[in-house]
Amino acid sequence: MVIRKNALFLLSPLFFLAACSGDGDAAKEEKMYISSFQKKEIYEIQQPAKLNVSRGLIVSNMNNTLNINEIEKGLMNLSVEHFSPNSFYMEEGQYVDKKIINQWLERKTEEGLGLNPAKTVSTGNILDDEKENPLILSHVLEQNYINKKSGKIEGMSLAISLNEYYDIRVSDENGLIYTDQVKVDNNDDDVNDVEKYGKKIAEVIVQQIRNNETMPKVPIYLTLFQESNKNDILPGVFLAETYIDEGKDRIDKWLAIDKKDYTFPSDALYSLDQDTYGKLLTFKEDIQNNFNHLNPKMLGKLHYENGKLADIKIEVHAPLINDTELIGLLQFIGTKLNGILFDYVPVTIRVIDQKQDIGIVLWDPKEKQIFATPI
């Protein structure tokens, strides 16, 4: 479907602002506004770009693309606090290679370097033994940060990925394959056994890196990432972080990371934030009632940090919508959004025709404006 860019709306909390004078001006202003709204600290990649020395391993080690995307992007976003994008390039990991990672992923033995739990019991049933001793460490992701002036590495970030669920796939001596799944932390206490184990092996990882002569002696930012289940529609979460100064080989303290995503609609979001859930439900019903002939569907992803709502992203699916209907829908969404405004929270609403983005509505809490345009 081809949409003509024949409209650009900027809405203040109270009224429509003047539209642009022509298609060229509209497209230019649209591009500038969206770029400004979405702007955040992003690393430049050190050129010539280098491949990660463990390239490809993350795909086989982690259970789905949602978790892979989250850990890669999330580690960069968290690293900003320690290695400023104004002063540093980001470079794919060049030191923690496949051999090192595979050694860490092995089960612990007296003579080996494995960091996954050893098998403490042997029942003779291969599947039961795996359930009793689930693998927890799944991957270690490395990123390097290069000083823009000197061209030297001056920082390393590591994300230790941990299984919340262990997906078992083992074979016996006859070659028969057995599969199952077990939750790593299956007791009802208040301790996250996944996080507890991650902090334990993080100490070993830091010491081994510091004792490895091929590794740069630079500050290390390290975080723990807990993968979501392979069939979940949301990625996993970062649990905790720490920073190890240059020359140090131990972890002094951990800081909790409280950043979580919730879908709308979902029971989890309703239990967490009934007020926001109610506003979004009303918003959804208003769209469906006024554009019933389009049979629109609405889905949302809400991001919370330290228990507070930080970002809202919404998809409105309207198959086979035409140009006139799209403009009307964008105006309606903008007007309704003005009525349920989250003053301090950025909101991005994408209108989708089948699989193609055809319109966008943005609420900018800094500029106190609503922006809407066909794409």
Short mmCIF file of C-alpha atoms in Angstrom, two decimals:
data_model
loop_
_atom_site.label_atom_id
_atom_site.label_comp_id
_atom_site.label_asym_id
_atom_site.label_seq_id
_atom_site.Cartn_x
_atom_site.Cartn_y
_atom_site.Cartn_z
CA MET A 1 0.00 0.00 0.00
CA VAL A 2 1.37 3.40 -1.02
CA ILE A 3 0.56 6.32 1.28
CA ARG A 4 0.95 9.87 0.09
CA LYS A 5 2.58 12.18 2.61
CA ASN A 6 -0.14 14.76 2.27
CA ALA A 7 -0.58 15.64 5.91
CA LEU A 8 1.55 16.48 8.89
CA PHE A 9 -0.08 17.33 12.18
CA LEU A 10 1.52 18.84 15.26
CA LEU A 11 -0.89 18.98 18.18
CA SER A 12 -0.33 20.92 21.36
CA PRO A 13 -2.15 19.70 24.46
CA LEU A 14 -4.97 22.12 23.54
CA PHE A 15 -5.09 22.70 19.79
CA PHE A 16 -3.81 21.84 16.32
CA LEU A 17 -0.76 23.77 15.20
CA ALA A 18 -0.47 24.98 11.63
CA ALA A 19 0.25 22.26 9.10
CA CYS A 20 3.23 22.55 6.76
CA SER A 21 2.83 24.34 3.47
CA GLY A 22 3.73 21.48 1.14
CA ASP A 23 4.77 17.88 0.81
CA GLY A 24 8.49 18.76 0.76
CA ASP A 25 8.26 20.90 3.88
CA ALA A 26 6.14 18.29 5.61
CA ALA A 27 8.58 15.51 4.89
CA LYS A 28 11.50 17.65 6.05
CA GLU A 29 9.80 18.68 9.29
CA GLU A 30 8.62 15.10 9.88
CA LYS A 31 12.16 13.78 9.53
CA MET A 32 13.63 16.44 11.81
CA TYR A 33 10.96 15.99 14.47
CA ILE A 34 11.11 12.21 14.59
CA SER A 35 14.91 12.32 14.67
CA SER A 36 14.83 14.77 17.58
CA PHE A 37 12.19 12.77 19.45
CA GLN A 38 14.00 9.48 19.09
CA LYS A 39 17.49 10.90 19.69
CA LYS A 40 19.43 9.31 22.51
CA GLU A 41 23.03 8.55 23.25
CA ILE A 42 24.20 6.02 20.66
CA TYR A 43 27.70 4.70 20.12
CA GLU A 44 29.56 5.10 16.87
CA ILE A 45 31.17 1.85 15.75
CA GLN A 46 34.95 1.78 15.62
CA GLN A 47 36.05 1.62 11.96
CA PRO A 48 37.04 -0.54 10.26
CA ALA A 49 34.39 -2.60 12.01
CA LYS A 50 35.54 -5.94 13.44
CA LEU A 51 33.53 -9.09 13.93
CA ASN A 52 33.03 -10.44 17.43
CA VAL A 53 35.60 -13.21 18.02
CA SER A 54 32.76 -15.39 19.33
CA ARG A 55 30.53 -14.52 16.36
CA GLY A 56 27.70 -17.03 15.85
CA LEU A 57 28.02 -18.59 19.29
CA ILE A 58 25.33 -16.38 20.81
CA VAL A 59 22.72 -17.76 18.39
CA SER A 60 23.34 -21.36 19.46
CA ASN A 61 23.71 -20.52 23.16
CA MET A 62 20.67 -18.29 23.77
CA ASN A 63 17.12 -19.49 23.35
CA ASN A 64 15.49 -16.87 21.09
CA THR A 65 16.12 -13.70 19.09
CA LEU A 66 14.24 -11.54 21.60
CA ASN A 67 16.79 -12.32 24.28
CA ILE A 68 19.70 -11.90 21.86
CA ASN A 69 18.52 -8.45 20.74
CA GLU A 70 17.84 -7.36 24.31
CA ILE A 71 21.22 -8.39 25.71
CA GLU A 72 23.16 -6.82 22.81
CA LYS A 73 21.31 -3.51 22.80
CA GLY A 74 20.82 -3.46 26.55
CA LEU A 75 24.50 -3.90 27.30
CA MET A 76 25.32 -0.91 25.08
CA ASN A 77 22.64 1.23 26.72
CA LEU A 78 23.85 0.35 30.21
CA SER A 79 27.49 0.97 29.26
CA VAL A 80 26.68 4.62 28.48
CA GLU A 81 26.86 5.43 32.19
CA HIS A 82 30.53 4.39 32.31
CA PHE A 83 31.89 4.89 28.78
CA SER A 84 30.45 8.07 27.25
CA PRO A 85 29.51 7.85 23.54
CA ASN A 86 31.03 11.32 23.18
CA SER A 87 34.46 9.94 24.11
CA PHE A 88 34.32 6.28 23.11
CA TYR A 89 33.66 4.11 20.07
CA MET A 90 31.98 0.77 20.56
CA GLU A 91 33.74 -2.32 19.17
CA GLU A 92 32.54 -5.92 19.08
CA GLY A 93 34.29 -8.20 21.56
CA GLN A 94 37.85 -9.08 20.57
CA TYR A 95 39.13 -11.05 23.57
CA VAL A 96 36.54 -13.45 24.99
CA ASP A 97 36.58 -15.97 22.16
CA LYS A 98 34.66 -19.18 21.44
CA LYS A 99 37.20 -21.37 23.23
CA ILE A 100 36.96 -19.37 26.45
CA ILE A 101 33.16 -19.21 26.38
CA ASN A 102 32.78 -22.93 25.65
CA GLN A 103 35.10 -23.73 28.56
CA TRP A 104 32.98 -21.60 30.87
CA LEU A 105 29.78 -23.30 29.67
CA GLU A 106 31.00 -26.76 30.64
CA ARG A 107 29.95 -28.33 33.90
CA LYS A 108 32.28 -27.74 36.81
CA THR A 109 34.94 -30.37 37.45
CA GLU A 110 37.95 -30.44 39.76
CA GLU A 111 40.42 -29.95 36.92
CA GLY A 112 38.27 -28.04 34.41
CA LEU A 113 37.29 -24.41 33.87
CA GLY A 114 33.56 -25.09 33.64
CA LEU A 115 31.23 -22.67 35.44
CA ASN A 116 27.95 -24.54 35.14
CA PRO A 117 26.85 -26.71 38.09
CA ALA A 118 28.43 -30.13 38.42
CA LYS A 119 26.18 -33.17 38.52
CA THR A 120 25.91 -33.91 42.23
CA VAL A 121 23.79 -37.04 41.86
CA SER A 122 23.56 -39.85 39.33
CA THR A 123 20.32 -41.81 39.27
CA GLY A 124 21.02 -43.68 36.07
CA ASN A 125 18.21 -41.76 34.36
CA ILE A 126 19.91 -39.23 32.08
CA LEU A 127 16.87 -36.92 31.87
CA ASP A 128 16.24 -36.88 35.62
CA ASP A 129 19.91 -36.11 36.28
CA GLU A 130 19.72 -33.08 34.00
CA LYS A 131 16.56 -31.85 35.74
CA GLU A 132 18.20 -32.11 39.14
CA ASN A 133 21.25 -30.17 37.96
CA PRO A 134 20.09 -27.58 35.40
CA LEU A 135 22.60 -25.62 33.37
CA ILE A 136 22.44 -21.94 34.37
CA LEU A 137 25.16 -20.08 32.45
CA SER A 138 24.21 -19.82 28.76
CA HIS A 139 26.53 -17.17 27.28
CA VAL A 140 28.93 -14.31 27.99
CA LEU A 141 28.72 -11.27 25.71
CA GLU A 142 31.70 -8.91 25.40
CA GLN A 143 31.79 -5.35 24.08
CA ASN A 144 34.86 -3.08 23.96
CA TYR A 145 35.04 0.70 24.24
CA ILE A 146 37.75 2.54 22.33
CA ASN A 147 38.98 6.04 23.21
CA LYS A 148 38.23 8.27 20.21
CA LYS A 149 41.43 10.29 20.63
CA SER A 150 44.00 7.61 21.42
CA GLY A 151 42.39 4.74 19.51
CA LYS A 152 43.12 2.44 22.45
CA ILE A 153 40.72 0.19 24.32
CA GLU A 154 39.93 1.78 27.67
CA GLY A 155 36.84 -0.16 28.72
CA MET A 156 35.23 -3.59 28.50
CA SER A 157 31.59 -4.49 29.10
CA LEU A 158 30.40 -8.02 29.83
CA ALA A 159 26.89 -9.43 30.07
CA ILE A 160 26.58 -12.82 31.73
CA SER A 161 23.47 -14.51 30.35
CA LEU A 162 21.66 -16.93 32.68
CA ASN A 163 18.88 -19.44 32.14
CA GLU A 164 15.62 -18.93 33.98
CA TYR A 165 14.50 -22.15 32.27
CA TYR A 166 16.88 -24.89 31.22
CA ASP A 167 15.86 -26.46 27.90
CA ILE A 168 17.19 -29.99 28.10
CA ARG A 169 18.41 -31.87 25.05
CA VAL A 170 20.58 -34.88 25.84
CA SER A 171 21.32 -38.22 24.24
CA ASP A 172 22.08 -41.57 25.84
CA GLU A 173 24.76 -44.08 24.89
CA ASN A 174 22.49 -45.50 22.20
CA GLY A 175 22.03 -42.13 20.55
CA LEU A 176 18.43 -41.64 21.70
CA ILE A 177 17.62 -37.97 22.28
CA TYR A 178 15.63 -36.75 25.30
CA THR A 179 14.14 -33.26 25.66
CA ASP A 180 12.41 -31.43 28.47
CA GLN A 181 12.40 -28.13 30.32
CA VAL A 182 12.93 -27.28 33.98
CA LYS A 183 12.77 -24.00 35.90
CA VAL A 184 16.12 -23.24 37.50
CA ASP A 185 14.69 -21.54 40.60
CA ASN A 186 11.85 -23.86 41.55
CA ASN A 187 11.46 -23.06 45.25
CA ASP A 188 9.17 -20.50 46.87
CA ASP A 189 11.68 -18.44 48.85
CA ASP A 190 12.49 -14.79 48.14
CA VAL A 191 15.96 -15.54 46.76
CA ASN A 192 16.52 -15.55 43.00
CA ASP A 193 18.77 -18.60 42.67
CA VAL A 194 19.62 -17.60 39.08
CA GLU A 195 20.96 -14.22 40.18
CA LYS A 196 22.73 -15.75 43.18
CA TYR A 197 24.57 -18.22 40.96
CA GLY A 198 25.39 -15.50 38.42
CA LYS A 199 27.08 -13.37 41.06
CA LYS A 200 29.11 -16.38 42.20
CA ILE A 201 30.51 -17.20 38.76
CA ALA A 202 31.00 -13.51 37.91
CA GLU A 203 33.77 -13.43 40.53
CA VAL A 204 35.53 -16.29 38.75
CA ILE A 205 35.11 -14.70 35.32
CA VAL A 206 36.64 -11.42 36.49
CA GLN A 207 39.60 -13.23 38.08
CA GLN A 208 40.24 -15.32 34.98
CA ILE A 209 40.14 -12.24 32.75
CA ARG A 210 42.56 -10.38 35.01
CA ASN A 211 44.91 -13.40 35.08
CA ASN A 212 44.86 -13.77 31.28
CA GLU A 213 47.84 -11.94 29.78
CA THR A 214 46.05 -11.51 26.43
CA MET A 215 43.26 -9.47 28.04
CA PRO A 216 43.53 -5.66 28.27
CA LYS A 217 43.96 -4.30 31.79
CA VAL A 218 41.04 -1.89 31.59
CA PRO A 219 37.95 -1.12 33.70
CA ILE A 220 35.17 -3.71 33.34
CA TYR A 221 31.45 -3.00 33.44
CA LEU A 222 29.66 -6.28 34.17
CA THR A 223 25.97 -7.12 34.30
CA LEU A 224 23.78 -10.19 34.82
CA PHE A 225 21.02 -10.94 32.30
CA GLN A 226 18.25 -13.47 32.95
CA GLU A 227 16.75 -14.92 29.78
CA SER A 228 13.00 -15.24 29.39
CA ASN A 229 11.41 -18.53 28.36
CA LYS A 230 11.92 -19.42 24.70
CA ASN A 231 8.20 -18.98 23.91
CA ASP A 232 7.71 -15.71 25.81
CA ILE A 233 6.71 -12.64 23.81
CA LEU A 234 8.94 -10.37 25.93
CA PRO A 235 12.72 -10.61 26.35
CA GLY A 236 14.55 -11.31 29.58
CA VAL A 237 15.72 -8.72 32.10
CA PHE A 238 18.98 -7.34 33.45
CA LEU A 239 19.23 -8.20 37.13
CA ALA A 240 22.30 -6.50 38.56
CA GLU A 241 25.42 -4.54 37.59
CA THR A 242 28.89 -3.81 38.90
CA TYR A 243 31.98 -1.88 37.86
CA ILE A 244 35.52 -3.14 38.37
CA ASP A 245 38.25 -0.50 38.26
CA GLU A 246 41.43 -0.96 36.27
CA GLY A 247 43.83 -3.25 38.12
CA LYS A 248 41.21 -4.73 40.43
CA ASP A 249 40.34 -8.43 40.24
CA ARG A 250 37.37 -8.64 42.58
CA ILE A 251 33.79 -7.39 42.80
CA ASP A 252 33.15 -5.08 45.75
CA LYS A 253 29.42 -4.51 45.37
CA TRP A 254 26.43 -5.12 43.15
CA LEU A 255 23.66 -2.68 42.26
CA ALA A 256 20.19 -3.96 41.40
CA ILE A 257 18.75 -3.15 37.97
CA ASP A 258 15.00 -2.70 37.97
CA LYS A 259 14.00 -2.41 34.31
CA LYS A 260 11.09 -4.51 33.09
CA ASP A 261 8.73 -4.65 30.12
CA TYR A 262 5.04 -5.55 30.20
CA THR A 263 2.58 -6.20 27.39
CA PHE A 264 -0.87 -4.72 27.03
CA PRO A 265 -3.23 -6.39 27.52
CA SER A 266 -1.85 -8.77 30.18
CA ASP A 267 -2.66 -9.84 33.74
CA ALA A 268 0.87 -8.91 34.80
CA LEU A 269 0.42 -5.29 33.71
CA TYR A 270 -3.02 -5.10 35.32
CA SER A 271 -1.62 -6.33 38.63
CA LEU A 272 1.27 -3.86 38.48
CA ASP A 273 -0.46 -0.66 37.32
CA GLN A 274 -4.27 -0.68 37.19
CA ASP A 275 -4.48 3.06 36.52
CA THR A 276 -2.36 2.90 33.35
CA TYR A 277 -4.06 -0.33 32.30
CA GLY A 278 -7.47 1.34 32.61
CA LYS A 279 -6.41 4.34 30.51
CA LEU A 280 -5.05 2.11 27.76
CA LEU A 281 -8.16 -0.08 27.83
CA THR A 282 -10.37 3.00 27.36
CA PHE A 283 -8.08 4.19 24.57
CA LYS A 284 -8.31 0.81 22.84
CA GLU A 285 -12.11 0.66 23.13
CA ASP A 286 -12.52 4.21 21.77
CA ILE A 287 -10.46 3.33 18.68
CA GLN A 288 -12.37 0.08 18.13
CA ASN A 289 -15.78 1.72 18.59
CA ASN A 290 -15.11 4.66 16.26
CA PHE A 291 -13.33 2.64 13.56
CA ASN A 292 -15.27 -0.57 13.94
CA HIS A 293 -15.42 -1.12 10.16
CA LEU A 294 -11.59 -1.43 10.11
CA ASN A 295 -11.58 -4.07 12.86
CA PRO A 296 -8.48 -2.48 14.47
CA LYS A 297 -6.34 -4.42 16.94
CA MET A 298 -4.18 -2.74 19.57
CA LEU A 299 -1.12 -4.12 21.34
CA GLY A 300 1.23 -2.34 23.70
CA LYS A 301 4.67 -2.66 25.27
CA LEU A 302 5.29 -0.66 28.43
CA HIS A 303 8.71 -0.12 29.95
CA TYR A 304 9.14 0.41 33.70
CA GLU A 305 12.28 1.50 35.51
CA ASN A 306 12.53 1.31 39.29
CA GLY A 307 8.82 0.58 39.39
CA LYS A 308 7.86 3.71 37.41
CA LEU A 309 6.45 3.88 33.91
CA ALA A 310 9.18 5.16 31.57
CA ASP A 311 8.01 4.51 28.00
CA ILE A 312 4.94 3.35 26.06
CA LYS A 313 4.99 1.79 22.59
CA ILE A 314 1.69 0.86 20.93
CA GLU A 315 0.80 -0.88 17.68
CA VAL A 316 -2.58 -0.27 16.06
CA HIS A 317 -3.18 -2.86 13.35
CA ALA A 318 -5.69 -1.72 10.71
CA PRO A 319 -5.58 -3.99 7.63
CA LEU A 320 -6.61 -2.55 4.27
CA ILE A 321 -7.08 1.00 5.57
CA ASN A 322 -7.17 3.67 2.84
CA ASP A 323 -5.54 7.12 2.79
CA THR A 324 -8.57 9.07 4.01
CA GLU A 325 -9.27 6.59 6.80
CA LEU A 326 -5.63 6.71 7.86
CA ILE A 327 -5.66 10.50 8.24
CA GLY A 328 -8.86 10.28 10.23
CA LEU A 329 -7.44 7.56 12.46
CA LEU A 330 -4.24 9.52 13.11
CA GLN A 331 -6.24 12.64 14.03
CA PHE A 332 -8.50 10.60 16.29
CA ILE A 333 -5.57 8.90 18.01
CA GLY A 334 -3.86 12.25 18.57
CA THR A 335 -7.00 13.79 20.06
CA LYS A 336 -7.71 10.82 22.32
CA LEU A 337 -4.09 10.59 23.38
CA ASN A 338 -4.36 14.21 24.49
CA GLY A 339 -7.15 13.17 26.83
CA ILE A 340 -5.24 10.39 28.60
CA LEU A 341 -1.86 12.08 28.51
CA PHE A 342 1.03 10.66 30.50
CA ASP A 343 2.78 13.98 31.13
CA TYR A 344 6.26 12.63 31.75
CA VAL A 345 6.22 9.48 29.57
CA PRO A 346 7.07 9.36 25.86
CA VAL A 347 4.48 7.54 23.77
CA THR A 348 5.02 6.05 20.30
CA ILE A 349 2.00 4.72 18.38
CA ARG A 350 2.53 2.95 15.06
CA VAL A 351 -0.36 2.32 12.67
CA ILE A 352 0.26 -0.88 10.74
CA ASP A 353 -1.47 -2.17 7.60
CA GLN A 354 -0.78 -5.87 7.57
CA LYS A 355 3.02 -5.88 8.08
CA GLN A 356 3.81 -2.35 6.86
CA ASP A 357 4.08 0.78 9.01
CA ILE A 358 1.87 3.45 7.44
CA GLY A 359 1.45 6.06 10.19
CA ILE A 360 2.97 7.27 13.44
CA VAL A 361 1.78 9.29 16.43
CA LEU A 362 4.24 10.56 19.04
CA TRP A 363 3.78 12.25 22.39
CA ASP A 364 6.87 14.21 23.33
CA PRO A 365 6.84 14.92 27.10
CA LYS A 366 9.65 17.47 26.80
CA GLU A 367 8.07 19.57 24.08
CA LYS A 368 4.54 18.89 25.35
CA GLN A 369 3.36 18.17 21.81
CA ILE A 370 1.63 15.40 19.91
CA PHE A 371 2.95 14.68 16.45
CA ALA A 372 1.10 12.61 13.84
CA THR A 373 1.80 11.80 10.19
CA PRO A 374 1.33 9.15 7.54
CA ILE A 375 4.56 7.41 6.59
#
